[in-house]
C-alpha positions as a printed NumPy array, in Angstrom:
array([[218.18 , -12.883, 146.83 ],
       [215.871, -13.992, 149.528],
       [215.174, -17.54 , 150.099],
       [212.896, -18.629, 152.995],
       [211.836, -22.376, 153.331],
       [210.295, -23.756, 156.121],
       [211.991, -21.296, 158.951],
       [210.645, -21.558, 162.134],
       [211.249, -19.715, 165.318],
       [210.261, -21.213, 168.674],
       [210.597, -19.489, 171.925],
       [210.881, -21.058, 175.515],
       [208.552, -18.753, 177.669],
       [209.496, -19.186, 181.388],
       [205.392, -20.065, 183.068],
       [204.732, -18.658, 186.932],
       [201.719, -19.442, 188.718],
       [200.515, -16.365, 189.927],
       [201.273, -15.02 , 193.663],
       [204.043, -15.736, 196.677],
       [204.137, -18.664, 196.669],
       [204.221, -19.224, 192.469],
       [206.761, -16.952, 192.24 ],
       [208.807, -19.096, 195.106],
       [207.89 , -22.28 , 193.171],
       [209.377, -20.901, 190.079],
       [212.97 , -20.853, 191.405],
       [213.407, -24.476, 191.664],
       [210.846, -25.888, 189.298],
       [210.443, -23.629, 186.745],
       [208.089, -24.594, 184.373],
       [208.606, -23.865, 180.186],
       [205.922, -22.921, 177.529],
       [207.02 , -23.257, 174.07 ],
       [205.732, -20.043, 171.648],
       [205.896, -20.237, 167.681],
       [206.687, -16.75 , 166.838],
       [207.503, -17.951, 163.605],
       [205.807, -21.274, 161.964],
       [207.452, -22.695, 159.101],
       [207.921, -19.773, 156.585],
       [208.225, -20.022, 152.897],
       [208.426, -17.439, 150.54 ],
       [211.21 , -16.039, 147.491],
       [211.77 , -12.317, 147.121],
       [213.614, -11.701, 143.994],
       [216.524,  -9.04 , 143.212],
       [215.135,  -5.397, 143.089],
       [211.529,  -6.382, 144.375],
       [209.641,  -4.32 , 147.058],
       [207.629,  -6.266, 149.056],
       [205.606,  -5.384, 151.86 ],
       [205.512,  -7.717, 154.424],
       [202.077,  -7.192, 156.762],
       [200.59 ,  -8.662, 160.028],
       [199.126,  -7.841, 162.624],
       [201.046,  -7.116, 166.014],
       [202.354, -10.695, 167.308],
       [202.382, -12.027, 163.889],
       [206.113, -12.622, 163.338],
       [207.157, -10.284, 161.424],
       [209.786,  -8.997, 163.716],
       [210.904, -11.9  , 163.97 ],
       [211.472, -13.148, 160.778],
       [213.35 ,  -9.918, 159.466],
       [215.342, -10.423, 162.375],
       [216.288, -14.392, 161.217],
       [216.929, -12.838, 157.663],
       [219.829, -10.228, 159.191],
       [221.055, -12.585, 161.348],
       [219.784, -11.333, 164.598],
       [218.568, -14.541, 165.708],
       [219.125, -18.086, 164.652],
       [216.247, -20.234, 163.219],
       [215.201, -22.805, 165.477],
       [214.491, -24.639, 161.931],
       [214.072, -24.326, 158.062],
       [216.465, -22.375, 156.389],
       [217.057, -18.889, 154.787],
       [219.639, -17.209, 152.763],
       [220.099, -13.855, 151.185],
       [222.272, -12.674, 148.344],
       [223.641, -16.593, 148.315],
       [224.835, -15.924, 152.577],
       [223.3  , -17.774, 155.444],
       [222.524, -14.695, 157.948],
       [222.944, -16.224, 161.524],
       [226.765, -16.835, 159.95 ],
       [226.844, -13.005, 159.806],
       [229.811, -13.243, 157.055],
       [231.261,  -9.572, 156.346],
       [230.195,  -9.184, 152.525],
       [227.07 , -10.314, 153.616],
       [226.751,  -7.849, 156.193],
       [227.952,  -4.833, 153.711],
       [225.561,  -6.525, 150.943],
       [222.532,  -5.557, 153.834],
       [220.786,  -2.727, 155.902],
       [218.257,  -2.652, 158.748],
       [216.121,   0.233, 159.634],
       [214.319,   0.013, 162.494],
       [211.641,   2.988, 163.117],
       [212.044,   2.46 , 166.811],
       [215.359,   1.714, 167.187],
       [218.734,   3.922, 166.329],
       [222.152,   3.762, 165.278],
       [223.322,   7.061, 165.673],
       [225.405,   8.351, 168.104],
       [223.031,  10.349, 170.567],
       [225.941,  12.751, 171.401],
       [227.866,  12.878, 168.38 ],
       [226.937,  14.931, 165.386],
       [225.189,  13.328, 162.586],
       [228.689,  13.767, 160.703],
       [230.919,  12.401, 163.332],
       [228.19 ,   9.189, 163.067],
       [228.563,   8.874, 159.294],
       [232.253,   9.032, 159.976],
       [231.702,   5.968, 162.279],
       [229.751,   4.22 , 159.662],
       [232.606,   4.621, 157.494],
       [235.532,   3.019, 159.59 ],
       [233.21 ,  -0.04 , 160.732],
       [232.842,  -1.332, 156.767],
       [235.705,   0.156, 155.931],
       [234.54 ,   2.423, 152.762],
       [237.563,   4.115, 150.683],
       [237.576,   7.89 , 151.099],
       [236.239,   9.04 , 147.639],
       [233.125,   6.769, 147.23 ],
       [231.979,   7.388, 150.828],
       [232.225,  11.384, 150.42 ],
       [230.404,  10.588, 146.768],
       [227.363,   8.574, 148.368],
       [227.413,  11.109, 151.557],
       [226.95 ,  14.184, 149.47 ],
       [224.309,  12.4  , 147.56 ],
       [222.606,  11.563, 150.503],
       [222.952,  14.929, 151.966],
       [221.107,  16.491, 149.091],
       [218.161,  13.872, 148.392],
       [217.555,  13.768, 152.374],
       [218.315,  17.296, 152.909],
       [220.516,  16.977, 155.451],
       [222.982,  19.657, 155.541],
       [221.135,  22.213, 158.102],
       [221.822,  20.118, 160.979],
       [224.671,  17.495, 159.618],
       [226.763,  19.164, 162.816],
       [223.738,  19.143, 165.341],
       [223.94 ,  16.576, 168.144],
       [221.417,  13.646, 167.392],
       [219.821,  14.556, 171.061],
       [218.659,  17.522, 169.907],
       [217.408,  16.591, 166.165],
       [213.245,  15.921, 165.558],
       [212.285,  12.699, 164.989],
       [211.971,  13.884, 161.61 ],
       [215.261,  14.87 , 161.053],
       [216.567,  12.023, 162.78 ],
       [214.763,   9.068, 161.161],
       [216.986,  11.053, 157.167],
       [220.012,  10.741, 158.931],
       [219.339,   7.196, 160.349],
       [218.281,   5.99 , 156.67 ],
       [221.368,   7.78 , 155.251],
       [223.522,   6.408, 157.924],
       [221.96 ,   3.175, 156.596],
       [222.703,   3.514, 153.275],
       [226.566,   4.94 , 153.177],
       [227.439,   1.54 , 152.274],
       [224.826,   1.046, 149.611],
       [223.527,  -2.319, 150.445],
       [221.709,  -4.27 , 147.735],
       [219.038,  -5.442, 150.341],
       [216.717,  -2.892, 152.704],
       [214.992,  -4.351, 155.547],
       [212.506,  -1.738, 156.5  ],
       [210.342,  -2.126, 159.38 ],
       [208.247,   0.553, 160.151],
       [210.271,   3.269, 158.902],
       [207.958,   6.039, 158.951],
       [206.481,   5.692, 162.21 ],
       [205.735,   8.688, 164.515],
       [206.6  ,  11.282, 161.48 ],
       [204.654,  13.803, 160.085],
       [203.521,  13.869, 156.738],
       [205.864,  16.136, 154.923],
       [208.611,  13.284, 156.201],
       [206.759,  10.739, 155.396],
       [206.214,  11.936, 151.917],
       [210.165,  12.727, 151.732],
       [211.151,   9.336, 152.939],
       [208.844,   6.825, 150.401],
       [209.849,   9.119, 147.684],
       [213.954,   8.253, 148.793],
       [212.822,   4.543, 149.13 ],
       [211.535,   4.698, 145.514],
       [214.134,   6.499, 144.018],
       [216.686,   4.585, 145.406],
       [215.429,   0.974, 144.579],
       [215.094,   2.878, 141.02 ],
       [218.867,   3.705, 140.582],
       [220.226,   0.891, 142.463],
       [218.063,  -2.157, 142.028],
       [218.014,  -2.62 , 145.428],
       [216.119,  -5.237, 146.862],
       [213.476,  -4.072, 149.709],
       [211.283,  -5.75 , 152.027],
       [209.155,  -3.461, 154.269],
       [207.088,  -3.833, 157.514],
       [204.77 ,  -1.463, 158.744],
       [201.166,  -0.923, 159.817],
       [200.977,   2.895, 157.874],
       [199.114,   1.8  , 154.516],
       [200.197,   4.747, 153.113],
       [204.041,   2.957, 153.25 ],
       [202.565,  -0.191, 152.207],
       [200.908,   1.61 , 149.297],
       [203.52 ,   4.002, 147.977],
       [206.118,   1.416, 147.804],
       [205.061,  -2.184, 147.811],
       [204.131,  -3.632, 144.466],
       [204.256,  -7.551, 146.378],
       [202.541,  -8.061, 149.58 ],
       [203.174, -11.022, 151.755],
       [200.846, -11.322, 154.678],
       [201.96 , -13.512, 157.826],
       [199.238, -14.197, 160.979],
       [200.204, -15.947, 163.578],
       [203.952, -17.159, 162.547],
       [202.337, -18.275, 158.498],
       [202.505, -16.19 , 155.424],
       [198.55 , -16.465, 154.35 ],
       [198.874, -14.379, 151.262],
       [201.3  , -13.794, 148.217],
       [200.387, -11.828, 145.529],
       [200.218,  -8.232, 144.267],
       [198.298,  -5.436, 145.797],
       [195.998,  -5.566, 143.269],
       [195.263,  -9.264, 143.635],
       [194.641,  -8.876, 147.333],
       [192.311,  -6.206, 146.429],
       [190.189,  -8.292, 144.313],
       [190.306, -10.896, 146.541],
       [189.372,  -9.388, 149.268],
       [188.102,  -5.46 , 148.709],
       [184.407,  -5.545, 149.735],
       [183.043,  -4.044, 146.34 ],
       [183.831,  -0.571, 145.594],
       [183.525,   2.828, 148.034],
       [181.401,   5.622, 147.667],
       [181.167,   8.766, 149.459],
       [179.311,  11.469, 149.558],
       [178.814,  14.989, 151.441],
       [175.216,  15.465, 152.212],
       [172.692,  15.508, 154.899],
       [172.672,  12.021, 157.358],
       [168.852,  12.059, 156.869],
       [168.853,  11.838, 153.186],
       [171.432,   9.607, 152.929],
       [171.594,   6.822, 156.176],
       [168.464,   5.459, 155.042],
       [170.349,   4.241, 151.645],
       [173.028,   2.498, 154.082],
       [175.685,   5.355, 154.419],
       [177.568,   6.008, 157.358],
       [179.274,   8.834, 158.811],
       [182.458,   9.644, 157.606],
       [185.928,  12.194, 158.019],
       [185.185,  15.666, 157.441],
       [181.397,  15.126, 157.521],
       [181.296,  13.376, 154.794],
       [178.84 ,  10.298, 154.412],
       [180.188,   6.348, 153.409],
       [179.289,   3.152, 151.77 ],
       [180.835,   0.435, 150.672],
       [178.986,  -1.764, 148.397],
       [179.024,  -4.679, 145.622],
       [180.57 ,  -3.136, 142.376],
       [177.328,  -4.196, 140.398],
       [175.598,  -2.098, 142.997],
       [177.419,   1.252, 142.514],
       [175.419,   2.52 , 139.518],
       [171.961,   1.789, 140.875],
       [172.887,   3.148, 144.039],
       [174.697,   6.247, 142.505],
       [171.256,   7.128, 140.551],
       [169.093,   6.934, 144.083],
       [171.777,   9.28 , 145.868],
       [171.797,  11.738, 142.587],
       [168.008,  11.783, 142.352],
       [167.63 ,  12.612, 145.592],
       [171.122,  15.154, 145.904],
       [171.346,  15.928, 142.262],
       [174.181,  18.251, 143.151],
       [176.37 ,  16.537, 145.947],
       [179.748,  15.778, 145.769],
       [180.534,  12.158, 145.056],
       [183.26 ,   9.861, 144.976],
       [183.74 ,   6.247, 144.113],
       [187.148,   3.937, 144.483],
       [188.357,   1.011, 145.977],
       [187.845,   0.504, 149.534],
       [191.035,   1.511, 151.913],
       [193.958,  -0.827, 152.063],
       [193.111,  -0.993, 155.698],
       [189.855,  -2.864, 155.007],
       [191.49 ,  -4.648, 153.113],
       [193.889,  -6.259, 155.271],
       [191.465,  -6.562, 157.981],
       [189.131,  -8.717, 155.727],
       [191.838, -10.743, 154.563],
       [193.152, -11.847, 158.176],
       [189.684, -12.574, 158.838],
       [188.961, -14.873, 155.822],
       [192.785, -16.317, 156.309],
       [192.649, -17.559, 159.599],
       [192.042, -20.885, 160.498],
       [188.787, -21.28 , 162.264],
       [188.221, -22.684, 165.439],
       [186.468, -26.124, 165.363],
       [182.975, -25.754, 166.345],
       [182.396, -27.587, 169.584],
       [180.11 , -30.822, 169.028],
       [177.142, -30.113, 170.154],
       [176.134, -32.047, 174.097]])
């Protein structure tokens, strides 16, 4: 469904010397520096896959999504989505995709949601009956009815994002590009949107490419992970492979006194709990030591959080700077 081969995006960024004379000089002899936002990225996503496209800020995630949706043209390399070249902006291609960005909006600020939906119907040239059936389905699944006739400017962030998602899916796209779709939402609304995305994928077989800094989004939605850093794909595999390769053993959480647990290697965690991450082969020994000192304590053992796994992955996968030669 999505094929990317050596995709590259280079921006020419103007440079200016500091101070007043630097500003004057830049008017007559401006200098530029090439910045590679995406550097030879190659990957494929099959129809129906749910893929997490992850990386630190400035890694090239959003730039890649914008090239895949035709908003940006690549400097070199190729990409196709459903057989179309995104930069050609073919009307059939635009009907087959959608892009949901948590920090951008497509709804008209002063209009009720219902009128924005009608505008989308006109833009996508949707027949009345299928449009009404889809809108009724989305209204029920996303619980839109209480605020359908409320101007968008008067909606809460959670309500607006549910309406944004509905607007993005009225034409029943085959490919969903989701860029930070739950940013700023409360926990309850996040859970609703994650469940809806999973249900939509199951019902329609839509392909999903997700970028998010919220690891709960990634853990709930994605089955495959693409890690991008400094414009280059560093890892491509399942969540399980990622955890196995970069997970630092097992995470033991104990509710007990710090004076007893700190000498065993525990550190303070949330809600008064103590936390230690140890190699898998050390878990039984440490557990025995804890229970011997605190027979009635509350203990849980799990894989390390996805945030920790990713932090380790980026540190291990990023190319190391060459060591300076000794004088």
